[in-house]
XYZ file of C-alpha atoms in Angstrom:
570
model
C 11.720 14.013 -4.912
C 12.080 17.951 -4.852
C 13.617 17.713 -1.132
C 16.238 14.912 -2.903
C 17.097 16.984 -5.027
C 18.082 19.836 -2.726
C 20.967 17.695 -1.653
C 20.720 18.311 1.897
C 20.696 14.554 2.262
C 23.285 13.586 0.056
C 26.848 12.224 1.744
C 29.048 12.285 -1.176
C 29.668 14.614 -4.392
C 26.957 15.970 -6.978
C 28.000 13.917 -9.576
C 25.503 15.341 -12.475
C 23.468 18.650 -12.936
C 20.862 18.297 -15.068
C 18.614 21.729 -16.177
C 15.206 20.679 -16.361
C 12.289 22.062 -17.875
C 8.310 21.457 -17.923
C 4.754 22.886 -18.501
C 2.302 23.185 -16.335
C -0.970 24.355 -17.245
C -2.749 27.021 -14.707
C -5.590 29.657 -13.701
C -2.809 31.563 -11.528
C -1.259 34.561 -13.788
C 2.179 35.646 -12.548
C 3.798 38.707 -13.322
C 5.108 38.549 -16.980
C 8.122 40.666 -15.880
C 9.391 38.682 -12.977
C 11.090 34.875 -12.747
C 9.739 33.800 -9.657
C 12.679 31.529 -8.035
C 11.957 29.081 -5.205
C 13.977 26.258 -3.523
C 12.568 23.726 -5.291
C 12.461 25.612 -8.636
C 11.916 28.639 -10.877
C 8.653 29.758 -12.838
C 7.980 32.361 -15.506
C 5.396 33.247 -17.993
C 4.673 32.660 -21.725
C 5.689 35.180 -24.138
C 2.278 34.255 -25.681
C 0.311 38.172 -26.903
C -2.737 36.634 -25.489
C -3.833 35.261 -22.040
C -2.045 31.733 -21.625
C -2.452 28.965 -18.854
C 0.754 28.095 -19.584
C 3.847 28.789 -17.235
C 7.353 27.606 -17.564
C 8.703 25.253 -14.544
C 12.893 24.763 -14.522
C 14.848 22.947 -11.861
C 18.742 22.050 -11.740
C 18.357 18.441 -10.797
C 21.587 17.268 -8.445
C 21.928 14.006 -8.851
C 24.619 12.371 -5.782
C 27.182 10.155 -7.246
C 27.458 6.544 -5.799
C 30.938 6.039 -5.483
C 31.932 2.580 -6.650
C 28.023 1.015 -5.810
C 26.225 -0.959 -8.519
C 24.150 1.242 -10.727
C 24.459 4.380 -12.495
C 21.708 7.180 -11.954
C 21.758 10.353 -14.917
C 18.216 12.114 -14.401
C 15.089 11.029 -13.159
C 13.754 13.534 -16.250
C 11.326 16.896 -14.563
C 8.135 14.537 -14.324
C 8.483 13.442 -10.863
C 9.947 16.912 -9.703
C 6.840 18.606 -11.658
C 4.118 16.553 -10.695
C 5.397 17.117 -6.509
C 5.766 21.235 -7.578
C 2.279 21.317 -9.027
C 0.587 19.945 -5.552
C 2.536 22.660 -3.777
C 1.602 25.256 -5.743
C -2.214 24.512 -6.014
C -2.143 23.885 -2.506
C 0.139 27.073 -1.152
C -1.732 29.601 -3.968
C -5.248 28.258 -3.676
C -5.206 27.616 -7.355
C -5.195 24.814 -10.275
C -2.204 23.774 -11.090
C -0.958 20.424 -13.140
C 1.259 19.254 -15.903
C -1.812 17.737 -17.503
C -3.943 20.246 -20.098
C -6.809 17.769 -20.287
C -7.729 17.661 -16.329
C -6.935 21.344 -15.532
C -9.072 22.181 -18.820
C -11.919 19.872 -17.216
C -11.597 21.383 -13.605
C -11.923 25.223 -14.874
C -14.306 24.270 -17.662
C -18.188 24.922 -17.982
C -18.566 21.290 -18.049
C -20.842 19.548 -15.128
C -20.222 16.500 -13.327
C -22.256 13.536 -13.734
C -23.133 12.960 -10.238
C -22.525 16.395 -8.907
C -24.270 18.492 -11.721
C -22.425 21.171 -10.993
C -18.855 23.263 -12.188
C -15.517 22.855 -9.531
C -16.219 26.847 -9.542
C -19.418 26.842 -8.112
C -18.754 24.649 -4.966
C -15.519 26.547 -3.688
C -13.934 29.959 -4.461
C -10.701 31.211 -6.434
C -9.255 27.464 -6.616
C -11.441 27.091 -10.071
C -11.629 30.346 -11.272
C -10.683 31.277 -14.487
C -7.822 33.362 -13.371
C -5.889 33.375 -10.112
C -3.723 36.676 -10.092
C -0.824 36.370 -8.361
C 0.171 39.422 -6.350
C 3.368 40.538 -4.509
C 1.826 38.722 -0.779
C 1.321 35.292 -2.721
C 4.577 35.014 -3.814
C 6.342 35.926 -0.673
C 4.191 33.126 0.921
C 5.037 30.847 -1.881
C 8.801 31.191 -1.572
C 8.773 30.853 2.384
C 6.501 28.160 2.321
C 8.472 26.107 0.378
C 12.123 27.124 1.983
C 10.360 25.851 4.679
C 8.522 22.535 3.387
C 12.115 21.476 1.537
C 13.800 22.321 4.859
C 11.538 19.897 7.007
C 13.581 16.550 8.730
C 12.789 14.039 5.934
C 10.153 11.989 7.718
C 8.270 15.070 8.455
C 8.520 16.235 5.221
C 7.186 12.917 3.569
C 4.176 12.766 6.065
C 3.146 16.389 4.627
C 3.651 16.038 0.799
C 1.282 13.178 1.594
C -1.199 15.392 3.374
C -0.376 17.868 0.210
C -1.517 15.132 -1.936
C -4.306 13.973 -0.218
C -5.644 17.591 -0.154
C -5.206 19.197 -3.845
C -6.642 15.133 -5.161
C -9.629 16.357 -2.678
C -10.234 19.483 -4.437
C -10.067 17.923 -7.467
C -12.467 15.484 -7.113
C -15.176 18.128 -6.447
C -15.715 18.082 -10.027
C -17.108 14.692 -10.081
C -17.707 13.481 -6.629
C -18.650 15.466 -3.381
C -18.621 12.682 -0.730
C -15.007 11.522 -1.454
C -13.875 15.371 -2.006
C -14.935 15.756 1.438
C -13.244 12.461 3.214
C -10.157 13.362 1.149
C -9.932 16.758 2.581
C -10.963 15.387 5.837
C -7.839 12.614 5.711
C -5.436 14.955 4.624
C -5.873 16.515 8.214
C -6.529 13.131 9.598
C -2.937 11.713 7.848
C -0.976 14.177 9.874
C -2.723 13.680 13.286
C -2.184 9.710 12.907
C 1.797 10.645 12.561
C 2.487 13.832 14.058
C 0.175 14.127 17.310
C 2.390 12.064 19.768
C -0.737 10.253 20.874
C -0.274 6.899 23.518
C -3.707 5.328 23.863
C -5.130 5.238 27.132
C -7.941 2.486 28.084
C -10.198 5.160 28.396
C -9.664 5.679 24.460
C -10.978 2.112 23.648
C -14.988 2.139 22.352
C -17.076 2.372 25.242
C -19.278 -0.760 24.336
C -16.092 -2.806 23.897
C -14.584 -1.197 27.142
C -17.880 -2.974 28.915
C -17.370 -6.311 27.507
C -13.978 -6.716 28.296
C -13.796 -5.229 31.772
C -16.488 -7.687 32.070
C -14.816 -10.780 30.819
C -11.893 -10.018 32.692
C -13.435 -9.367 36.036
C -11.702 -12.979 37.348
C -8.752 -12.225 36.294
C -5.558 -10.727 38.026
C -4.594 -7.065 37.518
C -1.560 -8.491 35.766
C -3.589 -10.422 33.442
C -6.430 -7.988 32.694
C -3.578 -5.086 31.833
C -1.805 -7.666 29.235
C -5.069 -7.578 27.125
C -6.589 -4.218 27.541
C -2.367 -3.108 26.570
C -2.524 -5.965 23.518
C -5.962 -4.348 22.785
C -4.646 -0.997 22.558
C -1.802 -1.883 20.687
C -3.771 -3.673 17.696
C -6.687 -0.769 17.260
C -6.824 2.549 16.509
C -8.590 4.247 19.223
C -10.048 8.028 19.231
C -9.332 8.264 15.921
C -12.204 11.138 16.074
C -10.926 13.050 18.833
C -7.259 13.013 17.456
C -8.296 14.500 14.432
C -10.369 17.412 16.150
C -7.709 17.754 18.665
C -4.842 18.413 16.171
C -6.761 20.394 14.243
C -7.530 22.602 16.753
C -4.003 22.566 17.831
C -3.047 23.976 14.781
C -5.487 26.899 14.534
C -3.649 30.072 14.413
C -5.722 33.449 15.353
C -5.164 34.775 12.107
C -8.578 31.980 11.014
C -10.747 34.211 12.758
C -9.290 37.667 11.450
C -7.656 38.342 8.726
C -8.332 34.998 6.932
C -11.808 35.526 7.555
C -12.141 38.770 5.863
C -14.764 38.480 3.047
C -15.914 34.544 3.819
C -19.590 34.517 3.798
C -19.857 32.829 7.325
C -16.845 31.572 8.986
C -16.718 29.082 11.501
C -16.603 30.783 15.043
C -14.333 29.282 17.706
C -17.002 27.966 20.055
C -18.792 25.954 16.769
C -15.445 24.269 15.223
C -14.650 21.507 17.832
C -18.174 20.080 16.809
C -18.245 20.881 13.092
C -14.760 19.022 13.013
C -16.783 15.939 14.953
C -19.319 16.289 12.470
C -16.724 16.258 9.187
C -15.449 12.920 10.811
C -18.689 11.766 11.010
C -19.663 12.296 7.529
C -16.146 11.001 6.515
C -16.450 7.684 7.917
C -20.256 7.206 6.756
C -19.036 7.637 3.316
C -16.001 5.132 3.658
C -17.887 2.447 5.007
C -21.700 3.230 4.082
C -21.396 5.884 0.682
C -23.401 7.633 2.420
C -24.358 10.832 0.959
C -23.367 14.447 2.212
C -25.910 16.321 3.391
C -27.643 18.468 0.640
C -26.727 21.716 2.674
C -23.172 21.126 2.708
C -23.220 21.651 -0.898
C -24.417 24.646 -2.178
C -23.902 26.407 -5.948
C -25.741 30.007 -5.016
C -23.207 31.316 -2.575
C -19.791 29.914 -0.962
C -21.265 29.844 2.804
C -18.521 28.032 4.868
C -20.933 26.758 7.093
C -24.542 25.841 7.885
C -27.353 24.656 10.612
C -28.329 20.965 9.689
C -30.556 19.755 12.558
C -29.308 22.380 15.352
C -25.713 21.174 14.742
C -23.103 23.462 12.666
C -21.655 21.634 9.847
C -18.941 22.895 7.953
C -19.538 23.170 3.939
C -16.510 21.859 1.203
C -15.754 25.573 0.861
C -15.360 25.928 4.659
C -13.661 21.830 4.945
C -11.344 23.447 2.767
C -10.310 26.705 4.110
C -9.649 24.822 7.262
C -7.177 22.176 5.781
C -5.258 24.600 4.389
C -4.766 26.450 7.502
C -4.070 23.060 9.591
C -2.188 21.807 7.089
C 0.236 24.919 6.450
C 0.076 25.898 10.476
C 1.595 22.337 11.407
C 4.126 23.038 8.282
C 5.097 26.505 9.678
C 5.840 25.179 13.165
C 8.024 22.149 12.149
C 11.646 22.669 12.780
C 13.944 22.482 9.971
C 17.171 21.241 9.129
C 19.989 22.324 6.894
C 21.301 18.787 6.558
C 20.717 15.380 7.381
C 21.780 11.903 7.108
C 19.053 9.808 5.494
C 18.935 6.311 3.332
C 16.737 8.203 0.370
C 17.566 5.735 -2.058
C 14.348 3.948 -2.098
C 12.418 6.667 -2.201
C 13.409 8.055 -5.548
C 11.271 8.293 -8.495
C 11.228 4.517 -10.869
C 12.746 2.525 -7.734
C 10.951 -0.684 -7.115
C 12.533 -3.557 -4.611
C 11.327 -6.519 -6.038
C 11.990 -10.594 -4.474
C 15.037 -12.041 -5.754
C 14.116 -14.693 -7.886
C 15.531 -18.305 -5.623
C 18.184 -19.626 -7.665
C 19.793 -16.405 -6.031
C 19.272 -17.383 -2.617
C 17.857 -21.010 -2.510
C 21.391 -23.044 -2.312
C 23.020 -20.689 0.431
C 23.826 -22.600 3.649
C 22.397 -20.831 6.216
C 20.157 -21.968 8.858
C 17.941 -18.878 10.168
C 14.797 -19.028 11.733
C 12.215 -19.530 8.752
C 15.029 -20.585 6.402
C 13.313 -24.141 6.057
C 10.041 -23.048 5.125
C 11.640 -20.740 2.729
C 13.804 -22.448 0.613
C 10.915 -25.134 0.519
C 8.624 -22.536 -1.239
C 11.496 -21.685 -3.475
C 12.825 -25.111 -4.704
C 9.025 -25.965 -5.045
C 8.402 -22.955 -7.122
C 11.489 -23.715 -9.579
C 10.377 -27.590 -9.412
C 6.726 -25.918 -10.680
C 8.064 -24.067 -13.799
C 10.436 -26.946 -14.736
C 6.968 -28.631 -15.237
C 4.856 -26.791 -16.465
C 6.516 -23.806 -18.144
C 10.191 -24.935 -19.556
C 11.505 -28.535 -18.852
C 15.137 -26.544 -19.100
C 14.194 -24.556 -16.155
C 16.822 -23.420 -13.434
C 16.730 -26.111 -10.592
C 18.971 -25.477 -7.968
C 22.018 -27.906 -6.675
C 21.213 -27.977 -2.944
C 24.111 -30.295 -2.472
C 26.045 -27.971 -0.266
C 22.973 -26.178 1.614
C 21.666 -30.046 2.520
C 25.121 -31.789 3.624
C 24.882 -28.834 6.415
C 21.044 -29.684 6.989
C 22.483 -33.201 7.384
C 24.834 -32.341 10.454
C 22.384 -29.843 12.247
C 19.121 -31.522 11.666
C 18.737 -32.131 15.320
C 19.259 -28.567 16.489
C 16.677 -26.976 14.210
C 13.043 -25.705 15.570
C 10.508 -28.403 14.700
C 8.889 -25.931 11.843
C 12.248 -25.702 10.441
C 13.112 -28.903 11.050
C 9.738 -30.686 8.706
C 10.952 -28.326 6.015
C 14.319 -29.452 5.817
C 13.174 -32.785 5.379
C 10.893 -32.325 3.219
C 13.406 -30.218 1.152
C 15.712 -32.463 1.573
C 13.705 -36.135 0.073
C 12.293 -33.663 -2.585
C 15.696 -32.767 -3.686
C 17.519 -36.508 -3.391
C 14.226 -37.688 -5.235
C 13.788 -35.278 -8.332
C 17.599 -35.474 -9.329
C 19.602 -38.376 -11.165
C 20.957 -41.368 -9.461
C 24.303 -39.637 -9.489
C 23.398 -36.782 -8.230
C 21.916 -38.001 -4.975
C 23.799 -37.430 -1.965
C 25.986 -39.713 -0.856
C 23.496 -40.181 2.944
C 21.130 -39.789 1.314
C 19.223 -43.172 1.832
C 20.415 -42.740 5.364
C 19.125 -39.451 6.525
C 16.013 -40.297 5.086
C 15.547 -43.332 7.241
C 16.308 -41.524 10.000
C 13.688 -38.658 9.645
C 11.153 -39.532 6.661
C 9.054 -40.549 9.871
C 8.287 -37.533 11.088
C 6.599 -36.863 7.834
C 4.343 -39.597 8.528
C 1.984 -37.187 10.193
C -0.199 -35.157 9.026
C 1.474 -31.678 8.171
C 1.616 -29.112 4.782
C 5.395 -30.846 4.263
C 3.908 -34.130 4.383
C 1.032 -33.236 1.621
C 3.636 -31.469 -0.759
C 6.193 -34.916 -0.465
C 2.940 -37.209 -0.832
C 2.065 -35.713 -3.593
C 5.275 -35.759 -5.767
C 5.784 -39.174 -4.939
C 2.405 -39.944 -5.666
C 2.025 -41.621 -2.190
C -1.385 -41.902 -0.512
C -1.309 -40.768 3.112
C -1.887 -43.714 5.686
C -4.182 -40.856 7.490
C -8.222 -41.489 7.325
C -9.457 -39.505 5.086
C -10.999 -36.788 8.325
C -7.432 -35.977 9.412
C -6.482 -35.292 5.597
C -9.122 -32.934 4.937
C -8.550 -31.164 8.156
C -4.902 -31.138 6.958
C -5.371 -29.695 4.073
C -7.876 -26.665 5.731
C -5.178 -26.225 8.242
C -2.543 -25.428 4.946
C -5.043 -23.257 3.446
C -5.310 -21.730 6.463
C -1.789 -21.252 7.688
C 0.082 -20.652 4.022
C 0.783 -16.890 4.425
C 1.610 -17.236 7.929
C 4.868 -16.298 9.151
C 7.456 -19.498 8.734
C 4.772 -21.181 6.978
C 5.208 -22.077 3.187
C 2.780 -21.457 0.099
C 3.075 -24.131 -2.422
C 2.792 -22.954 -6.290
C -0.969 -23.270 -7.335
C 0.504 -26.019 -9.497
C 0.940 -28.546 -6.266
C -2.106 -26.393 -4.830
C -4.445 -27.954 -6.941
C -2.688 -31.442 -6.593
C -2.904 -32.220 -3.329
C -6.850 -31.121 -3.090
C -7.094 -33.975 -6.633
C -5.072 -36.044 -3.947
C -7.531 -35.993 -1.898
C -10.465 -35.438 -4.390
C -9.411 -38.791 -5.660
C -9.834 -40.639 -2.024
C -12.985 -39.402 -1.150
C -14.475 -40.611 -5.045
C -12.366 -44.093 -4.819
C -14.504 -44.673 -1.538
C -17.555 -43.745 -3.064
C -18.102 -40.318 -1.581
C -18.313 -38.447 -5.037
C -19.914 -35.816 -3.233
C -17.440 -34.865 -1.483
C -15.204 -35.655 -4.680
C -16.662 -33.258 -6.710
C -16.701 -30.336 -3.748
C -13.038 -31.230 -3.627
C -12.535 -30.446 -7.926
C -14.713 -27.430 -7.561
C -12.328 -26.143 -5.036
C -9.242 -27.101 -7.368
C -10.601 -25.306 -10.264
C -12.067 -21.847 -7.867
C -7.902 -21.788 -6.374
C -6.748 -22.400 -9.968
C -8.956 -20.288 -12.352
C -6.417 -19.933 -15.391
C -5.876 -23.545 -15.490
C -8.157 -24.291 -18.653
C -7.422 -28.120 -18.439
C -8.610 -28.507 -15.279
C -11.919 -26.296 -16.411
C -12.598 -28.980 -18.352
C -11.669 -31.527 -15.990
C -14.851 -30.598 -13.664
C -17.321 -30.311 -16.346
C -16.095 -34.263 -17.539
C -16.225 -35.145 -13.780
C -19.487 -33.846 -13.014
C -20.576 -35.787 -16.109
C -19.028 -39.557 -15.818
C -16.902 -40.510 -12.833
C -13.565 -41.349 -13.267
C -10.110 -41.457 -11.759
C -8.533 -38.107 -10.860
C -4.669 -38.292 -12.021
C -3.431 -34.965 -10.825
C -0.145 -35.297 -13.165
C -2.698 -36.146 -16.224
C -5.001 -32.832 -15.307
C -2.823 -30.373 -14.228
C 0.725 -30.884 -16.171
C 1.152 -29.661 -20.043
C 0.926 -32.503 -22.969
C 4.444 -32.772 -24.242
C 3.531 -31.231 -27.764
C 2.316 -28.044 -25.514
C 5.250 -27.714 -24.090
C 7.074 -27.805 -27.201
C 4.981 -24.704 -28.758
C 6.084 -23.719 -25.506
């Protein structure tokens, strides 16, 4: 938000200014004399006679005007703009910083952790201290750090405010958790070398052991052949995730680490140890992530801030030394970026409060067009509308497909078969749930021309058996492996998910086959899976306790749809 609000991406005219102002409570003192102005914001003391972890945040928020587009944007209010300036200055200043009292109070407090049993101030240096002076060098390197973050090319700049993010929540979490302060600061490195390092995956990349297999699997095959996998291989996993992160760390090591940063660090990582002590942080990251596996007690020690140490003939480094080194990768990378005075950039999704949300399908259900995936689309939508109409309000929106179907009708033959089921199925759905007047005038027609290819086994066929409460000529094998194969398939690309409504029908459907031929095992398998993809459905709850109990017919309508006094109350 505070590169927005720059303006160096906007096209048209600032069309409001809006002077904001915030708190943000702080161990860094700045000079009581002095407004310190940046470029994404001003800060100044208190006038409090005492000492004060207060300091004053103001911005001048440009808001672009949208000519004559829908919607009217004032002020996103400072939140946002705060809550971005309070990561940059914890993590530029090596301080706390945060427009909440209660969890900077907590991080500089006396107060230990439950798992740690120890203060933030104990594990790393300055960051938790009770005051953070701020002398004439820090701000210097707080204003041209963030001339240059704000100037970054936009994409850049949103890969580092993550990185930003990632580190100072690290830090944070010292004070209640070691293992994930340590992956965090480990990922906020890791973040930038997934999107910055230019990395193309070689073969050589892929895990040795899986290398082997394949190479061995494909040893028949042409050279053609065998390159199509290992390349579809390569393109679905992340390979040397490891070595990226060393090797962009290391990339981004100025000399200034291993001078005048290291003046006064109790022992600094030397050059020859670091490529192995970053192996060694990845290591311990991804135990944690997928074991919660512990740190090793040395890493973490309260009676000095060493920033590293010997675990079994290996150098390691500690939190305080993890986090030394972040910062420097981090701000290196930032330092080296080019920058931009302006740029042309879609921003308007990324503003603070914007959510895109799915248009609900009585805006898009009816309109005649024909793409690729429209059939399976407008299936799950006109299903979706027929759901609430029964179950939620009998007044519900139900769409006139009239003029979408009369086109279905003249290029039925030219669809994709996927497309092609759906459009049938939408279109005897439709013709059948509306009035006899309302029916198209083919109607009768165009169903006896294509209801056959319904008679099948498909997902279109199980939705259009069940609202006409027709039993499948299928045996009762190729229904069950029809229904799987839905289950299966639903979230599929061009596939359709029915409402949990017709969800739990057609497995009663089916439910009720298997019990009318005696198989009530299989009956009561078929409920239990009814009720387990339908928890909130209370009557049908009930429905499998009754069943389990006395065996009777399962009426999917009777179970699933509301009495007509509930919907009333409704």
């Amino acid at each position: 938000m505070l590169q927005i609000c720059s303006g160096k991406m906007f096209q048209g005219e600032v069309e409001y200014r809006n002077n904001l102002r915030g708190v943000l409570y702080t161990n860094l003192r700045l000079n009581r004399d002095n407004r310190l102005e940046t470029d994404a914001g001003s800060l100044l003391s208190t006038s409090n006679l005492g000492q004060s972890n207060t300091i004053i945040y103001e911005l001048e928020e440009l808001i672009e005007g949208n000519g004559h587009s829908a919607g009217v944007l004032i002020s996103h209010g400072v939140d946002p703009y705060i809550l971005d300036f309070s990561a940059i200055l914890s993590f530029a200043l090596n301080c706390t910083a945060s427009p909440s009292y209660s969890l900077t109070d907590r991080l500089l407090g006396e107060q230990r952790g439950i798992s740690t049993h120890s203060t933030p101030k104990q594990i790393v240096k300055r960051v938790f201290d009770k005051d953070v002076f701020c002398n004439e060098k820090d701000e210097e390197h707080l204003l041209a750090f963030i001339k240059q973050l704000i100037g970054l090319k936009r994409n850049t700049y949103l890969g580092v405010m993550s990185s930003i993010r990632t580190y100072v929540t690290g830090m944070q979490r010292i004070a209640d958790d070691f293992e994930l302060a340590y992956t965090l600061l480990v990922a906020s490195i890791e973040s930038l070398a997934q999107n910055f390092d230019g990395h193309k995956a070689s073969w050589l990349d892929y895990d040795q052991r899986k290398r082997r297999l394949v190479d061995s699997a494909l040893a028949d095959a042409d050279e053609t052949t065998s390159e199509k996998v290992r390349a579809a291989l390569l393109d679905i996993e992340h390979t040397s995730l490891s070595r990226r992160f060393r090797d962009f760390s290391l990339e981004n090591i100025s000399p200034s680490y291993y001078r005048e940063e290291a003046t006064d660090v109790l022992n600094p990582i030397s050059r020859n140890d670091l490529a192995k002590a970053l192996s060694n942080a990845y290591q311990a990251r991804s135990q944690y992530v997928h074991n919660l596996r512990k740190l090793p007690d040395q890493l973490i020690t309260t009676d000095s801030y060493t920033e590293t140490c010997r675990i079994n003939k290996k150098t390691w480094l500690t939190i305080q030394g993890l986090s030394r080194l972040a910062r420097h990768v981090i701000t290196s990378f930032i330092m080296q970026q080019p920058t931009v005075e302006s740029e042309v950039y879609d921003y308007s999704l990324e503003r603070s409060g914007i959510v895109q949300m799915p248009m609900a399908p009585q805006y898009w259900v009816g309109r005649a067009n024909l793409y690729q995936g429209a059939g399976s689309m407008k299936l799950e939508g006109f299903l979706s509308q027929i759901s609430y109409q029964m179950t939620i309000d009998p007044k519900g929106v139900v769409t006139d497909l009239t003029e979408l179907l009369t086109v279905v009708e003249g290029k039925i033959n030219e669809l994709k078969k996927g497309d092609k089921l759906s459009f049938i199925a939408l279109y005897i759905i439709f013709n059948g749930f509306v009035s006899e007047s309302q029916r198209m005038e083919n109607s009768d027609s165009f169903i006896s021309a294509h209801e056959k290819l319904l008679s099948a086994p498909s997902a279109e066929a199980l939705v259009v058996n069940l609202l006409f409460n027709v039993v499948p000529a299928w045996d009762m094998t190729a229904h069950y492996e029809c229904l799987i194969m839905y289950f299966r398939e639903r979230d599929n690309k061009l596939k359709f998910r029915c409402p949990k409504l017709f969800e739990a029908g057609i497995i009663l459907q089916l439910a009720e086959r298997y019990r009318s031929s005696g198989d009530y095992s299989s009956a009561i398998d078929l409920v239990e899976m009814a009720v387990e993809n339908y928890p909130e459905h209370t009557s049908l709850r009930q429905f499998e306790i009754e069943f389990k109990l006395d065996n009777h017919p399962i009426e999917w309508t009777e179970i699933l749809l509301p009495k007509k006094e509930e919907q009333v109350n409704r």
